[in-house]
CSV table of C-alpha atoms in Angstrom, one decimal:
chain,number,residue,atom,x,y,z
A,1,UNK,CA,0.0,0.0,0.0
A,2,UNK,CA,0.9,3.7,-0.7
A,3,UNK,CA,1.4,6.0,2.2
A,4,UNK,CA,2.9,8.7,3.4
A,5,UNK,CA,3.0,9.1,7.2
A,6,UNK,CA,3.9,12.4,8.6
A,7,UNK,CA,5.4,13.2,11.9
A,8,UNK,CA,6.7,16.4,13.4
A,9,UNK,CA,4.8,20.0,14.1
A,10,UNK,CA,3.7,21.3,17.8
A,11,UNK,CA,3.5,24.6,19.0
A,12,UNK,CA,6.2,27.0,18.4
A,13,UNK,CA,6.9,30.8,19.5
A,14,UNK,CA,7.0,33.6,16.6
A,15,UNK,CA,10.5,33.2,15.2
A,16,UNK,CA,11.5,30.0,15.9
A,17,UNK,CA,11.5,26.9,14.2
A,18,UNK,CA,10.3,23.2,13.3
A,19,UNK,CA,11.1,20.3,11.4
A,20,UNK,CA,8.5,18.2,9.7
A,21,UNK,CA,9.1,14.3,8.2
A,22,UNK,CA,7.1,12.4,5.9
A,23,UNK,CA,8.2,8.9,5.7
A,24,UNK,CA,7.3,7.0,2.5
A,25,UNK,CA,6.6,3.2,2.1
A,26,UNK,CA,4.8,1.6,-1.2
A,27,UNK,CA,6.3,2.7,-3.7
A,28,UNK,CA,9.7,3.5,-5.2
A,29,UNK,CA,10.6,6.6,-3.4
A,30,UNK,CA,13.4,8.1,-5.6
A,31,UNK,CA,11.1,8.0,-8.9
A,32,UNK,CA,9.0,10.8,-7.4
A,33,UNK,CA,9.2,14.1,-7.0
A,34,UNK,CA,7.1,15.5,-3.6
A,35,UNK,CA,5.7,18.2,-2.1
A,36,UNK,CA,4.7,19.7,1.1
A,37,UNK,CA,1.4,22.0,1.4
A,38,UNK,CA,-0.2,24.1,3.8
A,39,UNK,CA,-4.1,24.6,5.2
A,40,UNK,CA,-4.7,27.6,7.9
A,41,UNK,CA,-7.2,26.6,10.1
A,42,UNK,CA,-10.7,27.4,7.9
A,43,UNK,CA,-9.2,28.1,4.7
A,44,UNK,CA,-8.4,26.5,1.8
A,45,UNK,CA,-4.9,24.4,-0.1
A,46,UNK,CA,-1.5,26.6,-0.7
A,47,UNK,CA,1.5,24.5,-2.0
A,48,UNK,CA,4.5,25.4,0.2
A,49,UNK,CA,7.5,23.3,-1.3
A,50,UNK,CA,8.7,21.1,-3.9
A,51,UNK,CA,11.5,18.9,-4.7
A,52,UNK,CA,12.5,16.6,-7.2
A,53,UNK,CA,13.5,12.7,-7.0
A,54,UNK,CA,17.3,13.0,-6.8
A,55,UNK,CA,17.0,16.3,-4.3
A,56,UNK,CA,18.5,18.3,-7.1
A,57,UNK,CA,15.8,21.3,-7.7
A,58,UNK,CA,14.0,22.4,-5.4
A,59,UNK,CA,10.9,25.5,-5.5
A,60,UNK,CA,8.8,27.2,-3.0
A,61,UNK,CA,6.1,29.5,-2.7
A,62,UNK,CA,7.0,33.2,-1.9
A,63,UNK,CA,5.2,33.2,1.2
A,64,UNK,CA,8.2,31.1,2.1
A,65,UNK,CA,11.0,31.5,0.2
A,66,UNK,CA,14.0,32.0,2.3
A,67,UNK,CA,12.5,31.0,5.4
A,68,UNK,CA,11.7,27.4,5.1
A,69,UNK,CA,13.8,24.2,3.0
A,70,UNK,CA,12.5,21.2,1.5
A,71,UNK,CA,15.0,18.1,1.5
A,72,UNK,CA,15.1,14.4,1.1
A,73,UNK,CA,16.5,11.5,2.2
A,74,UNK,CA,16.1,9.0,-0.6
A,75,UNK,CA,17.7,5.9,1.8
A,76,UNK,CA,15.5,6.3,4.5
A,77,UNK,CA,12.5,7.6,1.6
A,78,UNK,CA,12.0,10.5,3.8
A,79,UNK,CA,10.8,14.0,2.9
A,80,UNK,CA,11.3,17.2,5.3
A,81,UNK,CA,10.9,20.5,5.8
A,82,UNK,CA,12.2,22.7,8.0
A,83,UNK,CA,10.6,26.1,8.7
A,84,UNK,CA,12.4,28.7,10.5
A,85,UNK,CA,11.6,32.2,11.0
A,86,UNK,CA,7.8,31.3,11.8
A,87,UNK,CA,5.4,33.7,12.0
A,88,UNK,CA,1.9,33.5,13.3
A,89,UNK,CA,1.0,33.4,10.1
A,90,UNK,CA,2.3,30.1,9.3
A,91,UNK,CA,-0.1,28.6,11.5
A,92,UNK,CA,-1.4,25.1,9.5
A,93,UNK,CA,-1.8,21.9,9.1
A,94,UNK,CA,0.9,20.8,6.7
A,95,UNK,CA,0.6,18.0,4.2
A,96,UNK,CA,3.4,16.0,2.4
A,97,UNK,CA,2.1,15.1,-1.5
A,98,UNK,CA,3.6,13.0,-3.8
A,99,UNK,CA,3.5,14.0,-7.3
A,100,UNK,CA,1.8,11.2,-9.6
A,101,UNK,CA,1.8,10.5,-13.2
A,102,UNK,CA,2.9,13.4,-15.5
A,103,UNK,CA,4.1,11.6,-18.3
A,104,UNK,CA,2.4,13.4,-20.5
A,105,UNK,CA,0.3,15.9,-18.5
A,106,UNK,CA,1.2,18.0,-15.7
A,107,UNK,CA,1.4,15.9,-12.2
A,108,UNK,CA,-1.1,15.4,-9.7
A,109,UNK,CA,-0.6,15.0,-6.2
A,110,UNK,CA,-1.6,11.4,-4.7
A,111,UNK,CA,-1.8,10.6,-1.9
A,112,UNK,CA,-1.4,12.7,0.6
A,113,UNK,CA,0.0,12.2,4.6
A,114,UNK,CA,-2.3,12.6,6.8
A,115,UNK,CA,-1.2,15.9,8.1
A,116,UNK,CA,0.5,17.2,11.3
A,117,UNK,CA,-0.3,20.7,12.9
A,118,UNK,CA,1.9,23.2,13.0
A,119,UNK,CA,0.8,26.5,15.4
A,120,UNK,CA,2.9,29.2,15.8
A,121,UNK,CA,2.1,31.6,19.0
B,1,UNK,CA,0.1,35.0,-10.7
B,2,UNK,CA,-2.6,32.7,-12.4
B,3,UNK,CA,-5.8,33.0,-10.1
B,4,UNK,CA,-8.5,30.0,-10.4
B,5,UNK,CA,-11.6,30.7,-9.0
B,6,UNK,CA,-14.4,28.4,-7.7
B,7,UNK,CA,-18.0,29.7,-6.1
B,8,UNK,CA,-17.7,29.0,-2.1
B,9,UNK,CA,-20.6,26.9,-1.9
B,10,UNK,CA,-23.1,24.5,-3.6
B,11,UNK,CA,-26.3,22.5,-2.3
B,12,UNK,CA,-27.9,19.8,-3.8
B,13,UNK,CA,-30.4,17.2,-3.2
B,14,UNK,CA,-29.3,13.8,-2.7
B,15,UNK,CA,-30.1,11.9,-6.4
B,16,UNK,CA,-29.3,15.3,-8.3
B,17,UNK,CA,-26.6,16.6,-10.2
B,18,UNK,CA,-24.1,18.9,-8.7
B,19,UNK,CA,-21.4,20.6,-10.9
B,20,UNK,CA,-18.5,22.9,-9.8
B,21,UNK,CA,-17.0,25.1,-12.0
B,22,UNK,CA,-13.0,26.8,-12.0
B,23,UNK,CA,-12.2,30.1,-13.5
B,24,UNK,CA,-9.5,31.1,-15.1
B,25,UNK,CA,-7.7,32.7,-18.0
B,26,UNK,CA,-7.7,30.2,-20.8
B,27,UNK,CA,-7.5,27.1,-18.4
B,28,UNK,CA,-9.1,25.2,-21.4
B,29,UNK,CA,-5.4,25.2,-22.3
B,30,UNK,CA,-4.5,23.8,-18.6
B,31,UNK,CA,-4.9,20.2,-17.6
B,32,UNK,CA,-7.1,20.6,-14.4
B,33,UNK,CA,-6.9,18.5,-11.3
B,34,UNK,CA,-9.6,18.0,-8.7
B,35,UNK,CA,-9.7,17.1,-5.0
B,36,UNK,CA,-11.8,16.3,-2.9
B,37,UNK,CA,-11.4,17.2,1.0
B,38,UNK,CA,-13.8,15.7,4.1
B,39,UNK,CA,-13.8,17.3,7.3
B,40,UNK,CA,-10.6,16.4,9.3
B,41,UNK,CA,-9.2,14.5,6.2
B,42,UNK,CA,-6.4,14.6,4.1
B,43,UNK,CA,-7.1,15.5,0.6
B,44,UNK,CA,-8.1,12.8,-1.8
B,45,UNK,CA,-7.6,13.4,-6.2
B,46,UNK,CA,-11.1,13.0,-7.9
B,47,UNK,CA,-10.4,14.0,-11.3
B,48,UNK,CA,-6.8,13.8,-13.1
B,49,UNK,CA,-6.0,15.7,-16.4
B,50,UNK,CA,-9.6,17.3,-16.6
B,51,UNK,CA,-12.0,14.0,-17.0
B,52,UNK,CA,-9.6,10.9,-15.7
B,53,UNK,CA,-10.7,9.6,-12.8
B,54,UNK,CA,-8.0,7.1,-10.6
B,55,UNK,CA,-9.2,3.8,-9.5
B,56,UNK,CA,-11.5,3.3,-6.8
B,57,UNK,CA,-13.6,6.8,-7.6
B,58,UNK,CA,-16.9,5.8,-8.6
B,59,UNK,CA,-18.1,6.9,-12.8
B,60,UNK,CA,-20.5,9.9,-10.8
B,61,UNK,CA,-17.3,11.6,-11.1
B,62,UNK,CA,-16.9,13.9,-14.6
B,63,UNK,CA,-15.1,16.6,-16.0
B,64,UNK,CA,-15.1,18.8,-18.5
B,65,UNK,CA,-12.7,22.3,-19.8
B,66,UNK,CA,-12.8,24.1,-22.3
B,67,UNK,CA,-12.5,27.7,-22.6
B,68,UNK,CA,-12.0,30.3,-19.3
B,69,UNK,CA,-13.7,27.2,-17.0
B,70,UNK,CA,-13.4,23.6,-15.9
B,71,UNK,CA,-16.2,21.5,-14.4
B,72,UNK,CA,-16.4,19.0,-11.8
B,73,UNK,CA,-20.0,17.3,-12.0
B,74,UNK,CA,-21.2,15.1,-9.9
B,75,UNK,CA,-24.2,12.8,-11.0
B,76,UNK,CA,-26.4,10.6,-8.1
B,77,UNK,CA,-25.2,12.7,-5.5
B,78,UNK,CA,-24.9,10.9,-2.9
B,79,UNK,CA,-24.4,12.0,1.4
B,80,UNK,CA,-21.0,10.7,1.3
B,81,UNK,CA,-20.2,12.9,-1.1
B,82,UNK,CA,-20.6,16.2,0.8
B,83,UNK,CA,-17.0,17.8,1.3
B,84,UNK,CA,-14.8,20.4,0.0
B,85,UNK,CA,-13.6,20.3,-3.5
B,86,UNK,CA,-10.8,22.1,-5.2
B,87,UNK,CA,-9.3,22.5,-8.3
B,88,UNK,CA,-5.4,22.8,-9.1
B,89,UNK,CA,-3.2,23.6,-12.0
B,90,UNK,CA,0.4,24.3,-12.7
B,91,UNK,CA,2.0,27.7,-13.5
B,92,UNK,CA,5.5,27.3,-14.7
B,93,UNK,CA,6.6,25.6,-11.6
B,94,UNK,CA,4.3,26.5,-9.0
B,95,UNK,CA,1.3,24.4,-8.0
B,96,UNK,CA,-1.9,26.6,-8.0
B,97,UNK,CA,-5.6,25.8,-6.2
B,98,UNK,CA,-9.0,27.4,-6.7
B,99,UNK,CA,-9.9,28.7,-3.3
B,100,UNK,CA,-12.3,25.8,-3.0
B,101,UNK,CA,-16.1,24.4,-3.0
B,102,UNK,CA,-18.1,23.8,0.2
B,103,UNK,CA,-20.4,21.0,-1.1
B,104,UNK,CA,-23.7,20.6,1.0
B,105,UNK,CA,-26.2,17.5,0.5
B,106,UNK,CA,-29.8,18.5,1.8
């Protein structure tokens, strides 16, 4: 079976920082690229964070550019992020994605983790 | 930034048709992806490359794009089906959602 199962997140005071795993089992880990995304509490999807299979690109959203980095472990088929510099803002549950298909249309994301809360106050 | 934009909520009977729609510039030219999102749940893909649907989601499940909008309909709406739905594209390389569509089964 596919999953993704995420670990990490807590509560947090503005500027400091967290590290969130999202440990991968199924599937052939290093064939796929992943993504982290975000969901503040009543709103709707933003994509955070994106890397690709061998860890050499990586992309993020502006809201978090500088602040927070996406890696991967492809031995222990493990995808992170670390946020630093949190702001209240940030406040979320964070989701790790793998990106499917793509081939010959853009990727989609499947599955998902289950998600882990991040809170910073 | 590309902006994709969905209406925040639709009802419908259970047994009727609900559709969705997703706004935006040309996305007839986009390959459109839909979710779907239950309360407390992670979200789940509906709808691949505008009308593919993955395995295990059941034929109710359509698509359509063309033009400025994409549709997500839903035939035989069924209770289980009530939950949040969003559409998603790509723009160069970043990953771009509709703000999302409250479903509500009376």
């Amino acid at each position: 079976e596919v999953q993704l199962l995420q670990s990490g997140g807590g509560l947090v005071k503005p500027g400091g920082s967290l590290r969130l795993s999202c440990a991968a089992s199924g599937f052939t880990f290093r064939r796929h690229a992943m993504s982290w995304f975000r969901q503040a509490p009543g709103k709707g999807l933003e994509w955070v964070a994106g890397i690709d299979g061998s860890a050499e690109r990586t992309f993020y959203a502006d809201s978090v550019k500088g602040r927070f980095t996406i890696s991967r472990d492809n031995a222990r088929n493990t995808v992170y992020l670390s946020m630093n510099s949190l702001r209240v803002e940030d406040t979320a549950i964070y989701y790790c994605a793998r990106e499917t298909g793509g081939a010959t249309t853009p990727p989609w994301f499947d599955p998902w983790g289950q998600g882990t809360l991040a809170t910073v106050s | 930034s590309y902006v994709l934009t969905q209406p925040p909520s639709v009802s419908v009977a259970p047994g009727q048709t609900a559709r969705i729609t997703c706004g935006g510039i040309n996305i007839g030219r986009k390959s459109v992806h839909w979710y779907q999102q239950k309360p407390g749940q992670a979200p789940v893909v509906v709808l691949y490359d505008d009308t593919d649907r993955p395995s295990g989601i059941p034929e109710r499940f359509s698509g359509s794009n063309s033009g400025n909008t994409a549709t997500l309909t839903i035939s035989r709406v069924e209770a289980g089906d009530e939950a949040d739905y969003y559409c998603q594209v790509w723009e160069t390389r970043n990953v771009v959602f509709g703000g999302g569509t409250k479903m509500t089964v009376l």
